[in-house]
Short mmCIF file of C-alpha atoms in Angstrom, two decimals:
data_model
loop_
_atom_site.label_atom_id
_atom_site.label_comp_id
_atom_site.label_asym_id
_atom_site.label_seq_id
_atom_site.Cartn_x
_atom_site.Cartn_y
_atom_site.Cartn_z
CA MET H 159 13.80 -22.29 10.16
CA GLU H 160 14.01 -26.02 10.43
CA ILE H 161 11.04 -28.16 9.41
CA ASN H 162 10.22 -31.21 11.42
CA THR H 163 11.01 -34.31 9.25
CA ASN H 164 8.10 -36.05 10.74
CA LEU H 165 5.78 -33.25 9.73
CA LEU H 166 7.14 -33.40 6.11
CA ALA H 167 6.47 -37.20 6.07
CA ILE H 168 2.92 -36.64 7.26
CA PHE H 169 2.24 -34.04 4.63
CA GLY H 170 3.79 -36.32 1.97
CA PHE H 171 1.58 -39.28 3.08
CA LEU H 172 -1.57 -37.00 3.04
CA ALA H 173 -0.74 -35.78 -0.40
CA LEU H 174 -0.18 -39.28 -1.60
CA GLY H 175 -3.44 -40.45 -0.13
CA PHE H 176 -5.29 -37.43 -1.60
CA SER H 177 -4.07 -38.37 -5.14
CA PHE H 178 -5.30 -41.82 -4.73
CA VAL H 179 -8.65 -40.66 -3.44
CA THR H 180 -9.27 -38.18 -6.24
CA ALA H 181 -8.15 -40.72 -8.93
CA THR H 182 -11.59 -42.55 -8.83
CA ASP H 183 -15.16 -41.58 -8.60
CA PRO H 184 -16.20 -40.29 -5.01
CA ALA H 185 -18.07 -42.71 -2.77
CA PRO H 186 -21.76 -41.92 -2.11
CA LEU H 187 -22.87 -40.95 1.35
CA GLY H 188 -26.41 -42.10 0.91
CA ASP H 189 -28.18 -45.19 -0.48
CA PHE H 190 -28.32 -43.55 -3.89
CA CYS H 191 -28.28 -40.29 -5.81
CA VAL H 192 -30.32 -40.76 -8.92
CA ALA H 193 -29.40 -38.21 -11.62
CA PRO H 194 -32.46 -35.99 -12.20
CA SER H 195 -33.66 -35.26 -15.76
CA GLY H 196 -34.46 -31.80 -14.70
CA SER H 197 -33.90 -29.51 -11.64
CA LYS H 198 -37.55 -29.16 -10.66
CA PHE H 199 -37.64 -32.27 -8.58
CA ALA H 200 -33.95 -32.39 -7.44
CA VAL H 201 -32.11 -32.11 -4.12
CA ILE H 202 -28.48 -31.66 -3.18
CA GLU H 203 -26.90 -34.68 -1.59
CA ASN H 204 -23.07 -35.49 -1.26
CA GLY H 205 -22.48 -32.33 -3.28
CA LYS H 206 -24.44 -33.56 -6.24
CA LEU H 207 -27.77 -32.84 -7.79
CA CYS H 208 -30.13 -35.72 -7.11
CA LYS H 209 -33.55 -36.67 -7.95
CA ASP H 210 -35.96 -36.38 -4.94
CA PRO H 211 -35.75 -39.90 -3.22
CA LYS H 212 -39.53 -39.86 -2.83
CA LEU H 213 -39.84 -39.81 -6.67
CA VAL H 214 -37.25 -42.50 -7.38
CA THR H 215 -38.58 -45.70 -8.96
CA ALA H 216 -37.18 -49.03 -10.01
CA ASP H 217 -36.87 -47.81 -13.64
CA ASP H 218 -34.11 -45.49 -12.33
CA PHE H 219 -31.95 -48.60 -11.89
CA PHE H 220 -32.95 -50.43 -14.97
CA TYR H 221 -31.81 -50.85 -18.62
CA SER H 222 -32.76 -53.28 -21.25
CA GLY H 223 -30.84 -53.89 -24.53
CA LEU H 224 -27.53 -55.56 -23.78
CA ASN H 225 -28.74 -58.63 -25.44
CA MET H 226 -28.89 -56.75 -28.77
CA ALA H 227 -25.96 -57.02 -31.22
CA THR H 228 -24.45 -53.73 -32.15
CA ASN H 229 -23.31 -52.69 -35.72
CA THR H 230 -19.81 -53.82 -36.60
CA LYS H 231 -19.88 -52.80 -40.17
CA ASN H 232 -17.25 -50.04 -39.92
CA ARG H 233 -13.60 -49.78 -40.73
CA VAL H 234 -12.41 -51.70 -37.67
CA GLY H 235 -15.11 -54.34 -37.45
CA SER H 236 -16.02 -53.66 -33.87
CA ASN H 237 -18.50 -51.59 -31.66
CA LEU H 238 -18.58 -50.82 -28.03
CA SER H 239 -21.92 -49.78 -26.41
CA VAL H 240 -21.38 -48.45 -22.81
CA VAL H 241 -24.24 -48.06 -20.37
CA THR H 242 -23.28 -45.06 -18.24
CA VAL H 243 -25.15 -42.65 -15.98
CA GLU H 244 -26.68 -41.09 -19.13
CA GLU H 245 -28.72 -44.33 -19.76
CA ILE H 246 -29.19 -45.58 -16.03
CA LYS H 247 -29.72 -42.58 -13.88
CA GLY H 248 -29.43 -44.66 -10.72
CA LEU H 249 -25.65 -45.13 -11.50
CA ASN H 250 -24.94 -41.66 -10.43
CA SER H 251 -22.38 -41.39 -7.60
CA LEU H 252 -21.95 -45.23 -7.59
CA GLY H 253 -18.77 -45.36 -9.56
CA ILE H 254 -19.66 -48.23 -11.94
CA SER H 255 -20.93 -48.78 -15.51
CA ILE H 256 -21.37 -51.70 -17.93
CA GLY H 257 -21.48 -52.20 -21.56
CA ARG H 258 -21.39 -54.80 -24.55
CA ALA H 259 -18.59 -55.05 -27.08
CA ASP H 260 -19.17 -56.80 -30.50
CA TYR H 261 -16.33 -57.94 -32.85
CA ALA H 262 -16.78 -59.22 -36.42
CA PRO H 263 -14.41 -61.90 -37.55
CA ASN H 264 -10.91 -60.29 -37.82
CA GLY H 265 -12.41 -57.19 -36.20
CA VAL H 266 -10.31 -55.16 -33.83
CA ALA H 267 -10.81 -52.68 -31.01
CA PRO H 268 -7.95 -50.27 -31.92
CA PRO H 269 -5.36 -49.24 -29.16
CA SER H 270 -7.31 -47.13 -26.74
CA TYR H 271 -7.63 -46.31 -23.05
CA HIS H 272 -10.18 -45.23 -20.51
CA PRO H 273 -8.96 -42.04 -18.69
CA ARG H 274 -11.19 -42.58 -15.63
CA ALA H 275 -11.41 -46.34 -15.10
CA THR H 276 -10.24 -49.93 -14.86
CA GLU H 277 -11.87 -52.35 -17.31
CA VAL H 278 -13.14 -55.83 -16.54
CA LEU H 279 -13.94 -57.82 -19.74
CA THR H 280 -15.92 -61.06 -19.73
CA LEU H 281 -15.94 -62.96 -23.01
CA VAL H 282 -19.45 -64.37 -23.68
CA LYS H 283 -19.01 -65.67 -27.31
CA GLY H 284 -16.16 -66.23 -29.63
CA THR H 285 -12.33 -66.17 -29.40
CA ILE H 286 -10.31 -62.87 -29.00
CA TYR H 287 -6.81 -61.79 -28.43
CA ILE H 288 -6.58 -58.98 -25.93
CA GLY H 289 -3.69 -57.13 -24.27
CA PHE H 290 -2.45 -54.09 -22.56
CA ILE H 291 0.88 -52.29 -22.42
CA THR H 292 2.43 -50.83 -19.40
CA SER H 293 3.63 -47.19 -19.10
CA ASN H 294 7.14 -45.84 -19.18
CA PRO H 295 9.89 -47.00 -19.12
CA ASP H 296 9.36 -50.59 -19.78
CA HIS H 297 6.25 -50.85 -22.14
CA ARG H 298 5.53 -54.44 -21.16
CA LEU H 299 2.80 -56.31 -23.14
CA PHE H 300 0.40 -58.37 -21.17
CA ALA H 301 -1.82 -60.42 -23.55
CA LYS H 302 -4.06 -63.48 -23.45
CA VAL H 303 -6.29 -65.44 -25.94
CA LEU H 304 -9.77 -65.57 -24.34
CA HIS H 305 -12.63 -68.09 -24.78
CA PRO H 306 -16.23 -67.97 -23.56
CA GLY H 307 -16.31 -67.47 -19.81
CA ASP H 308 -12.85 -65.93 -19.54
CA VAL H 309 -12.19 -62.72 -17.74
CA PHE H 310 -9.38 -60.22 -18.37
CA ILE H 311 -8.54 -57.06 -16.44
CA VAL H 312 -7.19 -53.83 -18.07
CA PRO H 313 -5.67 -51.62 -15.45
CA PHE H 314 -6.62 -47.96 -15.01
CA GLY H 315 -5.63 -45.75 -17.89
CA LEU H 316 -3.46 -48.25 -19.80
CA ILE H 317 -3.50 -48.56 -23.57
CA HIS H 318 -5.21 -51.87 -24.71
CA PHE H 319 -6.39 -53.66 -27.79
CA ILE H 320 -8.72 -56.50 -28.89
CA TRP H 321 -8.61 -58.69 -31.96
CA ASN H 322 -11.25 -61.17 -32.89
CA ILE H 323 -9.01 -64.24 -34.01
CA GLY H 324 -12.06 -66.55 -34.46
CA LYS H 325 -14.22 -67.26 -37.47
CA ILE H 326 -17.50 -66.09 -35.77
CA PRO H 327 -18.59 -62.80 -34.23
CA ALA H 328 -17.29 -62.38 -30.71
CA VAL H 329 -19.25 -60.72 -27.84
CA ALA H 330 -18.00 -59.51 -24.50
CA ILE H 331 -19.53 -57.77 -21.47
CA VAL H 332 -17.31 -54.97 -20.04
CA ALA H 333 -17.59 -53.32 -16.63
CA TYR H 334 -15.85 -50.10 -15.35
CA ASN H 335 -15.19 -48.69 -11.88
CA SER H 336 -16.59 -45.36 -13.06
CA GLN H 337 -20.02 -44.04 -13.88
CA ASN H 338 -18.39 -42.35 -16.96
CA PRO H 339 -15.26 -44.11 -17.88
CA GLY H 340 -14.57 -42.34 -21.25
CA SER H 341 -12.83 -44.07 -24.12
CA ILE H 342 -9.95 -42.48 -26.12
CA ALA H 343 -9.02 -44.31 -29.37
CA VAL H 344 -5.37 -43.50 -29.92
CA PRO H 345 -5.47 -43.62 -33.87
CA ASP H 346 -8.42 -41.45 -33.90
CA ILE H 347 -7.18 -38.72 -31.69
CA ILE H 348 -3.77 -38.64 -33.23
CA PHE H 349 -4.75 -38.61 -36.98
CA GLY H 350 -8.28 -37.25 -36.66
CA SER H 351 -7.90 -34.31 -34.38
CA LYS H 352 -9.66 -30.99 -35.28
CA PRO H 353 -7.82 -28.88 -36.26
CA PRO H 354 -5.14 -31.51 -37.37
CA ILE H 355 -1.71 -31.89 -35.61
CA HIS H 356 1.02 -30.26 -37.69
CA PRO H 357 2.18 -33.20 -39.98
CA GLN H 358 5.78 -32.78 -39.09
CA VAL H 359 5.01 -33.51 -35.50
CA LEU H 360 3.58 -36.90 -36.54
CA VAL H 361 6.36 -37.53 -38.97
CA LYS H 362 8.98 -37.20 -36.35
CA SER H 363 7.07 -38.88 -33.60
CA PHE H 364 6.08 -42.05 -35.62
CA GLN H 365 9.01 -42.08 -37.96
CA LEU H 366 6.60 -42.02 -40.91
CA ASP H 367 6.98 -40.13 -44.29
CA LYS H 368 5.00 -37.11 -45.02
CA LYS H 369 2.90 -38.94 -47.71
CA THR H 370 1.85 -41.59 -45.15
CA VAL H 371 1.03 -38.99 -42.61
CA ALA H 372 -0.98 -36.91 -45.18
CA TYR H 373 -2.88 -40.13 -46.09
CA LEU H 374 -3.78 -41.02 -42.63
CA GLN H 375 -4.91 -37.50 -41.64
CA GLY H 376 -7.11 -37.53 -44.69
CA GLN H 377 -9.09 -40.60 -43.59
CA GLU H 378 -12.47 -40.56 -41.77
CA TRP H 379 -11.89 -41.12 -38.15
CA ASN H 380 -14.54 -41.40 -35.29
#
């Protein structure tokens, strides 16, 4: 049986469009859908459990604390505090979140990626070197030195890094197009998985000797 080529093209277009639609948080169908703390005062809207709109207050859309520095006394000298739907219930279904990143002098944000979001970083204080790497096959590096007021975009799902190259602490405000962007630090998941990845896999993959792999897997990872 012959299949109409136009029909195939339509199905292909719909499949492609569906993949784009499902790649990001769904758009809300109402003004808001505040995540409830419990189910007693909740209603279903847009397929989500929502706080009864009659009980919603301004506090459901409020958060205070991004002016406070976070602790950078750790092995990498950086800290990222993201305000998601867990902290601001009013973010539920809106597809956005925000956070603060602090970097000690010479501190780094190790190579990482956000599985559900694009990142917009605005530097508030200090000087940083930031970059991301494209996917296969070219692995192109896009990197810039940022000063206060500069903005840099990290596309959806790409591995990126940050290094404070200044002599003072650096501070950035980050925003994501997801209410729960997630963050996967590559070194942590590779060498700190539980249970650990078989050492020979890492020896072969990273072209390291067994002693180095054993040392890395023995460190404390987040």
